[in-house]
Short mmCIF file of C-alpha atoms in Angstrom, two decimals:
data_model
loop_
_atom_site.label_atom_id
_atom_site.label_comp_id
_atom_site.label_asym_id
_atom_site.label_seq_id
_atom_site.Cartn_x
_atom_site.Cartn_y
_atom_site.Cartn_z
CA UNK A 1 -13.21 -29.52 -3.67
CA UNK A 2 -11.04 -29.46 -6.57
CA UNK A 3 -11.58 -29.48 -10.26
CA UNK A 4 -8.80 -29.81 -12.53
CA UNK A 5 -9.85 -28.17 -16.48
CA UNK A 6 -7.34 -28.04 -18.89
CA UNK A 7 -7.52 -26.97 -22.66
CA UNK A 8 -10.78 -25.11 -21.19
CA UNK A 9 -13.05 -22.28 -21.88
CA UNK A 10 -14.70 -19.27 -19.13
CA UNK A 11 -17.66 -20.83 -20.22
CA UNK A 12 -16.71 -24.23 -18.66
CA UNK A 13 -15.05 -22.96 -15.47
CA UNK A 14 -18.52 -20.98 -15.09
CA UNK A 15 -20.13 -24.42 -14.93
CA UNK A 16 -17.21 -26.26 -12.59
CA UNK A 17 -17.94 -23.53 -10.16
CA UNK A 18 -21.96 -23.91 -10.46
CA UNK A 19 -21.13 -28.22 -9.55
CA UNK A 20 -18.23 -27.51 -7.04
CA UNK A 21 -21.04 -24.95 -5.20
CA UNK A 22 -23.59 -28.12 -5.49
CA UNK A 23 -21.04 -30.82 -4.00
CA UNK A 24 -19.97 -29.09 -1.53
CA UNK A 25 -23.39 -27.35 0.11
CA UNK A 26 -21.75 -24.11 -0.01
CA UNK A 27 -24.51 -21.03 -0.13
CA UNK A 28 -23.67 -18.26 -2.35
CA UNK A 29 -22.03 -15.10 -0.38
CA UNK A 30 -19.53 -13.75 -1.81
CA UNK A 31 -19.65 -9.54 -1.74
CA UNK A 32 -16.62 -9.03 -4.26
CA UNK A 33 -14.45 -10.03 -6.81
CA UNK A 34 -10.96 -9.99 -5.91
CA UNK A 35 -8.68 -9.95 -9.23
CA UNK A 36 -4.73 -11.18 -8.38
CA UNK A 37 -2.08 -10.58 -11.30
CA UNK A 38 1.13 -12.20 -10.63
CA UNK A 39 3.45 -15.14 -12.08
CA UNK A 40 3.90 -18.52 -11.51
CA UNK A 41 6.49 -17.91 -9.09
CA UNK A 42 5.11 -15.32 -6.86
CA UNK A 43 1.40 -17.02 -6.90
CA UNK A 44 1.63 -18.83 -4.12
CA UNK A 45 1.79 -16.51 -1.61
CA UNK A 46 -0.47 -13.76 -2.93
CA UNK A 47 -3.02 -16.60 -3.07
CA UNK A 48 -2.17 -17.36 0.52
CA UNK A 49 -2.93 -13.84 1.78
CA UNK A 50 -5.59 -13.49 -0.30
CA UNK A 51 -7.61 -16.48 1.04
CA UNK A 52 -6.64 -15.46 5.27
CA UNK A 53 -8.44 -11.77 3.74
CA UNK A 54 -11.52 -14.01 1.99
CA UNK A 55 -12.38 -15.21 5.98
CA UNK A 56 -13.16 -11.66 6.70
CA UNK A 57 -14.52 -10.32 2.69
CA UNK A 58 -15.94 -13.54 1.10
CA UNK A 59 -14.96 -13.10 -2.08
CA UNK A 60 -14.19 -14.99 -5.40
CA UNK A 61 -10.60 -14.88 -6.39
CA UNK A 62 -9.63 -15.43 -9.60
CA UNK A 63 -5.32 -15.35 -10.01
CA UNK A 64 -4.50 -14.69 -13.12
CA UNK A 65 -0.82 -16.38 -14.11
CA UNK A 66 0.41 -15.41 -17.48
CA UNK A 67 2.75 -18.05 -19.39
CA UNK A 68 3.88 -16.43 -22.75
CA UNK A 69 6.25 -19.39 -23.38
CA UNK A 70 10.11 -18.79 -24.28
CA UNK A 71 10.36 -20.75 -27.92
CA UNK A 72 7.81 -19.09 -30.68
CA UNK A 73 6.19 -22.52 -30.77
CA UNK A 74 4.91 -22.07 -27.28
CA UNK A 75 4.42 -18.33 -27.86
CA UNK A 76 2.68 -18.76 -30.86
CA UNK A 77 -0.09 -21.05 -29.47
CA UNK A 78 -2.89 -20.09 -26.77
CA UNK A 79 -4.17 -22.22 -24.24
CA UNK A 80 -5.91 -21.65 -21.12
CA UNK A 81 -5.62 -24.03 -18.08
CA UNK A 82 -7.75 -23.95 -15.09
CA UNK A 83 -8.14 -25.42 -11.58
CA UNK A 84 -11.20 -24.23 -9.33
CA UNK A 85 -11.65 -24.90 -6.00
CA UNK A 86 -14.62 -24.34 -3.73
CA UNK A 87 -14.85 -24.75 -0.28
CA UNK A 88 -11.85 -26.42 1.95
CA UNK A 89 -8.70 -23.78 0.86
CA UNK A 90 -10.57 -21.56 -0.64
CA UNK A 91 -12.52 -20.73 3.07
CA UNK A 92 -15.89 -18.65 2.26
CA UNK A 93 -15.56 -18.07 -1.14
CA UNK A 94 -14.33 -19.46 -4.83
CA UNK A 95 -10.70 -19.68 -6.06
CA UNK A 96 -9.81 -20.15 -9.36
CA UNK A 97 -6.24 -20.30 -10.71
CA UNK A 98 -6.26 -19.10 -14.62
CA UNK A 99 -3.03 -20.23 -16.48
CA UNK A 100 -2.93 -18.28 -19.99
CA UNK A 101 -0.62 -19.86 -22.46
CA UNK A 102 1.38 -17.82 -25.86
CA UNK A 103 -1.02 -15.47 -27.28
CA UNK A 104 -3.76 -15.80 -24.95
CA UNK A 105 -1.66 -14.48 -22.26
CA UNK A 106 -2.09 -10.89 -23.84
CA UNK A 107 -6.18 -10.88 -23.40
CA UNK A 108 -6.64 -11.20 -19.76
CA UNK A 109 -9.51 -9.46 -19.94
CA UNK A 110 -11.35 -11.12 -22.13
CA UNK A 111 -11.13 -14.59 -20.33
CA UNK A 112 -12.21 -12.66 -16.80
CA UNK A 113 -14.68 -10.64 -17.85
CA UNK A 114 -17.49 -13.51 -18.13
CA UNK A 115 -15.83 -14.49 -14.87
CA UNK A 116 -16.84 -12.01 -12.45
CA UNK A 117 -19.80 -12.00 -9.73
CA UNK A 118 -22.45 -10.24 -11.58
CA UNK A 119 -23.58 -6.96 -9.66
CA UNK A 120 -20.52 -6.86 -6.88
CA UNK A 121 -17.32 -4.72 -6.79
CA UNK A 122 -14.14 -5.84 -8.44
CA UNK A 123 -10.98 -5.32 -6.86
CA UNK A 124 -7.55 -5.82 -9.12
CA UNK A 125 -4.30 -6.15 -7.27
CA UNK A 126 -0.97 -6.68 -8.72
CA UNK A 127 1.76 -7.89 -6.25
CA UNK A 128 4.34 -7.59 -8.11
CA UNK A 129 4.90 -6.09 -11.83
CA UNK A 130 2.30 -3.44 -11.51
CA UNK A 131 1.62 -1.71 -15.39
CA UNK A 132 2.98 1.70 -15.52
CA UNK A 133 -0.66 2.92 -15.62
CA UNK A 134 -3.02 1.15 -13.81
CA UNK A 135 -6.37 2.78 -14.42
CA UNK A 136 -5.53 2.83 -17.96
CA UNK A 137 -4.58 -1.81 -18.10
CA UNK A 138 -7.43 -3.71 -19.36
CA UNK A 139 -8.19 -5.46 -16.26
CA UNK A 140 -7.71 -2.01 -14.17
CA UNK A 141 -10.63 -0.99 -15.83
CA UNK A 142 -13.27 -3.40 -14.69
CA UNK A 143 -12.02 -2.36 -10.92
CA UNK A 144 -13.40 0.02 -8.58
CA UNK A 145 -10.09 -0.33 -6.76
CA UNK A 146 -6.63 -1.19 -7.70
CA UNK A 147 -3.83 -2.04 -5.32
CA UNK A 148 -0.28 -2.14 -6.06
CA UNK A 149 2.71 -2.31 -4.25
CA UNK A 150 5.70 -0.07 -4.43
CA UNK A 151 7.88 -1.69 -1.75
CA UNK A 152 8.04 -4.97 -4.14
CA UNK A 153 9.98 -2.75 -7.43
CA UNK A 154 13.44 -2.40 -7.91
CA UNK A 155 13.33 1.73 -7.19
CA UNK A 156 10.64 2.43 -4.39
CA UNK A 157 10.87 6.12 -4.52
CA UNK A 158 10.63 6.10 -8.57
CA UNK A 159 7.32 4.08 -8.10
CA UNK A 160 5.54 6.49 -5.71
CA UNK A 161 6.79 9.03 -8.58
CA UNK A 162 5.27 7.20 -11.22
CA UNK A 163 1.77 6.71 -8.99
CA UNK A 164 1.63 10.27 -8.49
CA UNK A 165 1.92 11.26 -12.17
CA UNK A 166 -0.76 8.74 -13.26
CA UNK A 167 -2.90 8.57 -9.76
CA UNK A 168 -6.77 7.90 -11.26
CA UNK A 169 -9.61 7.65 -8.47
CA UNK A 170 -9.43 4.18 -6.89
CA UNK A 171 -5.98 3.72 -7.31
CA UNK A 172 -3.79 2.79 -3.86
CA UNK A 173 -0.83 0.73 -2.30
CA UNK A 174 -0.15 -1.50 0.04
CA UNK A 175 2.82 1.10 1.45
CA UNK A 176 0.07 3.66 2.25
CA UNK A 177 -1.67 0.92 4.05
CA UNK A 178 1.21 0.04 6.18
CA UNK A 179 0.95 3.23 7.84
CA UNK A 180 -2.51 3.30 8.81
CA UNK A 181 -1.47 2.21 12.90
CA UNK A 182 0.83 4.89 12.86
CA UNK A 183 -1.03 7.94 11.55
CA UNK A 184 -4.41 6.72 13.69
CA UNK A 185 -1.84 6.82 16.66
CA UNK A 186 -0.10 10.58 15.64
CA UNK A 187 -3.74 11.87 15.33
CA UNK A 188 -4.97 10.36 18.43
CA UNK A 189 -1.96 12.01 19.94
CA UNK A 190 -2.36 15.65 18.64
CA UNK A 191 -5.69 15.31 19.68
CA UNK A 192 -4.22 14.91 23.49
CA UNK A 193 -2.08 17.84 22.71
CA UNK A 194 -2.59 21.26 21.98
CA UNK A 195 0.61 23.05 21.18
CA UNK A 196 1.54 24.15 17.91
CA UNK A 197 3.82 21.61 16.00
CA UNK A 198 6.63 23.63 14.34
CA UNK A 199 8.65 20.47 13.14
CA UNK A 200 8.80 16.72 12.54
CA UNK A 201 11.14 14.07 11.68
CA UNK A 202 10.52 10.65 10.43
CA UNK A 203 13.06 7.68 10.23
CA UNK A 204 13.06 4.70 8.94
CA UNK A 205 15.04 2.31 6.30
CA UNK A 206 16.31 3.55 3.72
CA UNK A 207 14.62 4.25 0.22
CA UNK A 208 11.56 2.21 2.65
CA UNK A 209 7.90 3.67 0.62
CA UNK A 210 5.88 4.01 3.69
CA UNK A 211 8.42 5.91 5.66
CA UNK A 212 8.69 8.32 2.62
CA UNK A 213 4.72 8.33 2.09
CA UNK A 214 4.56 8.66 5.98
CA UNK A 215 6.60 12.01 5.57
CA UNK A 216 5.01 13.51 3.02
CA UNK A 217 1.79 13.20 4.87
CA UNK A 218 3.02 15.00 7.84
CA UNK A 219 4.19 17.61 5.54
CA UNK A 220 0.63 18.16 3.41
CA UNK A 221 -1.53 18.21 6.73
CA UNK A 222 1.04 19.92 9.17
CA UNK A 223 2.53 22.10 6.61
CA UNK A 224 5.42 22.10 8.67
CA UNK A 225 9.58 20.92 7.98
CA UNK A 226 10.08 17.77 7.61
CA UNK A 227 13.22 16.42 8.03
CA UNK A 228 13.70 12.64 6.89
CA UNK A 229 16.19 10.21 8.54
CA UNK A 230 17.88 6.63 7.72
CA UNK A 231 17.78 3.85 10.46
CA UNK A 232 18.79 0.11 10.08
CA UNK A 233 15.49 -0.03 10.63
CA UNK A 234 12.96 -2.61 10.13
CA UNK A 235 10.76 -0.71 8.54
CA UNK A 236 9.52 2.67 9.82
CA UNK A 237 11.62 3.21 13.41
CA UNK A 238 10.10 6.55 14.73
CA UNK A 239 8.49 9.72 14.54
CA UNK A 240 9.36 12.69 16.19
CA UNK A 241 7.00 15.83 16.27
CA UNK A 242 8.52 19.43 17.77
CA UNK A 243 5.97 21.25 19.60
CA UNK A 244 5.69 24.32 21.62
CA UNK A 245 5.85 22.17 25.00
CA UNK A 246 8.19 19.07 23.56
CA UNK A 247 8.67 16.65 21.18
CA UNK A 248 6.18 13.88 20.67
CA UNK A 249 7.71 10.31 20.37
CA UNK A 250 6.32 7.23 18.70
CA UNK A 251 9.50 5.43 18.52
CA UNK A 252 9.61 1.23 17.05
CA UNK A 253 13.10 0.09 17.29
CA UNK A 254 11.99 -4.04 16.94
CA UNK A 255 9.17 -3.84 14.49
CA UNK A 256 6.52 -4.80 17.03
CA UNK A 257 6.02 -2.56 20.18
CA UNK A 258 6.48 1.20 19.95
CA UNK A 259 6.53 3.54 22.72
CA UNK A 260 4.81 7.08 22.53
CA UNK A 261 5.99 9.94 24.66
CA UNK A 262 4.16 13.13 25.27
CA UNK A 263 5.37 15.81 27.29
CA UNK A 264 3.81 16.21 30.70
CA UNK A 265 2.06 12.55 30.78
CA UNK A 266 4.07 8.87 31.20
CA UNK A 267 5.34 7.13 28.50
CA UNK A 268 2.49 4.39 26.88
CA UNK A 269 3.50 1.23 25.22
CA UNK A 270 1.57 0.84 21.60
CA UNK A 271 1.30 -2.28 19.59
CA UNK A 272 2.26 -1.21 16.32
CA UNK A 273 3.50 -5.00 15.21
CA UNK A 274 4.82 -5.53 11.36
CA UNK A 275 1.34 -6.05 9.49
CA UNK A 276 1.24 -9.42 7.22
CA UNK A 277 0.09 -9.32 3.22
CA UNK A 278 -3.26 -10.56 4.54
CA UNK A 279 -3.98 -8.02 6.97
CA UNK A 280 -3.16 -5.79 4.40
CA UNK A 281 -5.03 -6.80 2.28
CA UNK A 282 -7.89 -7.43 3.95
CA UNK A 283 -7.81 -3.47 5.15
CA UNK A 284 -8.18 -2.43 1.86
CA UNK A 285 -11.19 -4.83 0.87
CA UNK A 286 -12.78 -2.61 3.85
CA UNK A 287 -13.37 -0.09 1.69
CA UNK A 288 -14.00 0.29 -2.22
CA UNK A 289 -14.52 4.54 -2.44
CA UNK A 290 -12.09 6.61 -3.72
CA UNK A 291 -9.09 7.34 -0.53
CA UNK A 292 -8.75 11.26 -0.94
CA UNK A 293 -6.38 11.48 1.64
CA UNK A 294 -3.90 9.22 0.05
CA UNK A 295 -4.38 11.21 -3.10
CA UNK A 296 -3.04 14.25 -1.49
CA UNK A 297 -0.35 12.98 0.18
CA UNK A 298 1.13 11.06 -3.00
CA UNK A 299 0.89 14.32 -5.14
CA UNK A 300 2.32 16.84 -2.54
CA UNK A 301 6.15 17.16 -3.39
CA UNK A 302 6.63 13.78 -4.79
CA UNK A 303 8.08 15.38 -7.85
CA UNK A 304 11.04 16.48 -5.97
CA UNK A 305 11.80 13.55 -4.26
CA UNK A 306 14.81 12.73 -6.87
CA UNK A 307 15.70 16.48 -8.18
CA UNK A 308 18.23 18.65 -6.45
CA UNK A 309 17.96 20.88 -2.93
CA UNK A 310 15.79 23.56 -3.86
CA UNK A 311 14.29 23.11 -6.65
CA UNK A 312 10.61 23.05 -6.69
CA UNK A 313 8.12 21.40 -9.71
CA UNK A 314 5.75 23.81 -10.77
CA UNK A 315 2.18 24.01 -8.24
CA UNK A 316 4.21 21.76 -5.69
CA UNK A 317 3.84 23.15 -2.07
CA UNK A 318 6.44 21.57 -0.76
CA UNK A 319 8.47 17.97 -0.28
CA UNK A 320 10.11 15.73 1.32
CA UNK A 321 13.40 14.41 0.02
CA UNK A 322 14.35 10.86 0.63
CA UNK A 323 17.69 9.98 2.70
CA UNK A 324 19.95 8.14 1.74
CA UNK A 325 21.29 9.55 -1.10
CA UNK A 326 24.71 10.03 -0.44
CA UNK A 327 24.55 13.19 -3.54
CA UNK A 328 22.10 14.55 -1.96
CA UNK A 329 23.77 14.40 1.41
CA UNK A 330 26.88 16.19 0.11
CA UNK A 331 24.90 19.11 -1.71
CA UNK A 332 23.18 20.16 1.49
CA UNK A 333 21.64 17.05 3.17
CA UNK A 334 22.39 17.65 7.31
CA UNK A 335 24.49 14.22 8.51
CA UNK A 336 23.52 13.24 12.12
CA UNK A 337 23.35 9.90 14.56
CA UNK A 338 19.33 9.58 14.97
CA UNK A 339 19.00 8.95 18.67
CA UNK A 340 17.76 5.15 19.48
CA UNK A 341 16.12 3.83 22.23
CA UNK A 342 18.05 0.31 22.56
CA UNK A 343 21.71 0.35 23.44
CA UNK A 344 23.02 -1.69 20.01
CA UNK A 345 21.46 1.39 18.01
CA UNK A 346 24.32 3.78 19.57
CA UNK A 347 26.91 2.39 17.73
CA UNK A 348 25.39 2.63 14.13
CA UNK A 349 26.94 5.18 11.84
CA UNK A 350 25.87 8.26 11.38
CA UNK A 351 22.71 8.45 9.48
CA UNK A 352 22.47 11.04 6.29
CA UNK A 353 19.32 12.91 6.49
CA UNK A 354 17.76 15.41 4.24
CA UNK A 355 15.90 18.59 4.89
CA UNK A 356 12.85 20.57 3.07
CA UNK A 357 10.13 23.04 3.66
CA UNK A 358 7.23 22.88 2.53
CA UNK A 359 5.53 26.25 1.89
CA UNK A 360 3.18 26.51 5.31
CA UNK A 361 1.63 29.65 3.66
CA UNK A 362 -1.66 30.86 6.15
CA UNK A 363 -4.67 30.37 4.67
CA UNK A 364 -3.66 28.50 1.66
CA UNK A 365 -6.68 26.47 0.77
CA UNK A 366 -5.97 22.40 0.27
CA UNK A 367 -8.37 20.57 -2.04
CA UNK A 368 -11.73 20.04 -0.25
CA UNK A 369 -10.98 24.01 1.39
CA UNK A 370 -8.99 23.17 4.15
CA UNK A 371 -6.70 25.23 4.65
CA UNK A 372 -3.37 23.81 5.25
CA UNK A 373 -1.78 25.84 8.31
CA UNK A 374 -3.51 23.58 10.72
CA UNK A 375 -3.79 25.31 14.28
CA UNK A 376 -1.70 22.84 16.73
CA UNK A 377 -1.87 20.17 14.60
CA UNK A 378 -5.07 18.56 15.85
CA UNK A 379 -7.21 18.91 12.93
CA UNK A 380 -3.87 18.13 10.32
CA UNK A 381 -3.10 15.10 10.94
CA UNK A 382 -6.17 12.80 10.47
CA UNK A 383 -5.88 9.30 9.24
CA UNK A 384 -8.59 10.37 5.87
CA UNK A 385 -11.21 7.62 6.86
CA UNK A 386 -8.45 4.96 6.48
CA UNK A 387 -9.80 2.53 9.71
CA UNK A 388 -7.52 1.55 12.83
CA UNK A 389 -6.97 -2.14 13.28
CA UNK A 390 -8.12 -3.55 16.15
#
């Protein structure tokens, strides 16, 4: 059921839900409020993915699409436009799609504040467009978790920057999550194995968030070299950890199937498929705590992810540069072909790569006391409570 409001009030759309609820039978069940911030162009599909994740979290989504107006007529005037819909689209929850005109498009929070399931979690996510601070935007304060999304910025690696120097407790994104399959299957690995990991090496696109995040995760739990290196890709391509007895393999040259390799046991095919916005999504509805582990791993090094071989921010232990950077390359970055498992990959060009330690002091306590010379690897490289897909 649709209802159309225009010229309207919070106060009114509060009602239209109550009567769309009545017509249509449907029993109140929703266990969150999920908060979308985007544009008129880019609403579509966030509202898309955000209904597929309301079959598994039924939740009420409220999209909130911001029209300033381009003369100072349409600037100067405030209007807000509404159209709820319960039921059919919408799947187990509520939808409703909040059009702020001029002025009014500068106090968000006041129209979704009466709004909001009383008594349930809020959840804000901006697909696009994220503010510079998120804990500290009017609607990221009503939110136990906010989700934003690097890969969809102009400068990837300047975003993770900028989430590192203003990370608040609930904050996350949507590149972290795409790396869930693979660091449940590196763990689940290392547990197999009990050699000592003195290296790694992860590859992917270039100036890709995940593959970057991906690195520097390896790097905080291993505490060993990293070395980072460019593929065609799509996406993340491979991981390679050295150890005592071999190097362990996940390699994904096609985006869907990977293959892991440990030494002394036969090769395994792993579905580790291209994850859709929904599925995303709906992974981080799964949980609304605090993830500590991405914390870490977006604060270790990321301040010299744009500076110059060698040089080291103050209380960083250590970093991963990104590739790419054909600057970088020439003042020290290593240049070599990353080997690929399909024949069309032999003929790329050589891939610039970039090399740094991080500090792998013994002993040296992590936050929580771990400390963060891990023996083997088994205990380093743990997913932080981040679930595997099924």
């Amino acid at each position: 059921m649709n209802i159309d409001l225009t010229d309207t009030t919070s106060a009114r759309i509060n009602t239209a839900l109550v009567e769309g609820r009545r017509a249509v039978g449907a029993a109140v069940g929703m266990v969150l409020t999920l908060v979308i911030v985007t544009d008129e162009g880019n609403h579509y599909d966030a509202l898309k993915a955000a209904s597929e994740a309301s079959k598994e979290h039924p939740s009420r989504i409220l999209v909130v699409i911001k029209r300033p107006g381009r003369s100072p007529r349409e600037r100067a005037g405030a209007r807000l436009d509404a159209e709820v819909r319960v039921g059919g689209e919408a799947g187990n929850g509520e939808t409703v799609l909040l059009r702020l005109h001029g002025e009014l498009s500068a106090h968000a929070y006041s129209v979704v504040l009466p709004l909001l399931l009383p008594d349930a979690p809020v959840v804000v996510w901006w697909p696009e467009d994220a503010p510079a601070h998120p804990a500290d935007d009017l609607l990221g304060t009503l939110a136990q978790r906010r989700i934003t999304d690097a890969s969809a910025t102009e400068d990837p690696v300047a975003a993770l920057v900028s989430r590192a120097e203003v990370y608040a407790p609930g904050d996350t994104d949507l590149a972290w999550t795409r790396i869930t399959p693979w660091r449940s299957v590196l763990a689940a690995a290392l547990d197999q194995k009990h050699s000592r990991v003195t290296a790694a090496e992860v590859e992917g696109e270039e100036y890709n968030p995940s593959t970057e995040l991906l690195a520097l995760w390896l790097a905080e739990r291993l505490a060993v070299p990293v070395e980072r290196t460019v593929s065609p890709g799509p996406g993340l391509t491979a991981v390679r950890l050295i150890t005592e007895d071999g190097v362990i393999c996940l390699d994904r040259p096609n985006g869907a199937l990977a293959t892991l390799a440990v030494p002394g046991q036969p090769d395994r095919h792993v579905a580790l498929h291209r994850r859709s916005t929904a599925e995303l999504i709906a992974e981080e509805l799964r949980r609304l705590d605090p993830d500590e582990t991405y914390a870490m791993t977006v604060r270790h090094g990321l301040g010299r992810l744009d500076a110059p071989p060698g040089a080291a921010p103050a209380g960083a232990a250590g970093a991963v540069a990104p590739a790419g950077k054909k600057a970088a390359a020439g003042r020290g970055g290593a240049r070599k072909s990353a080997p690929k498992a399909s024949a069309a990959s032999e003929e790329s060009a050589p891939r610039a790569t970039a090399r740094v330690r991080s500090d792998g002091k013994s002993g040296e306590k992590k936050p929580g006391g771990k400390s963060a010379a891990r023996s083997g690897g088994r205990q380093g490289a743990r997913s932080g409570g981040k679930k595997q897909e099924s």
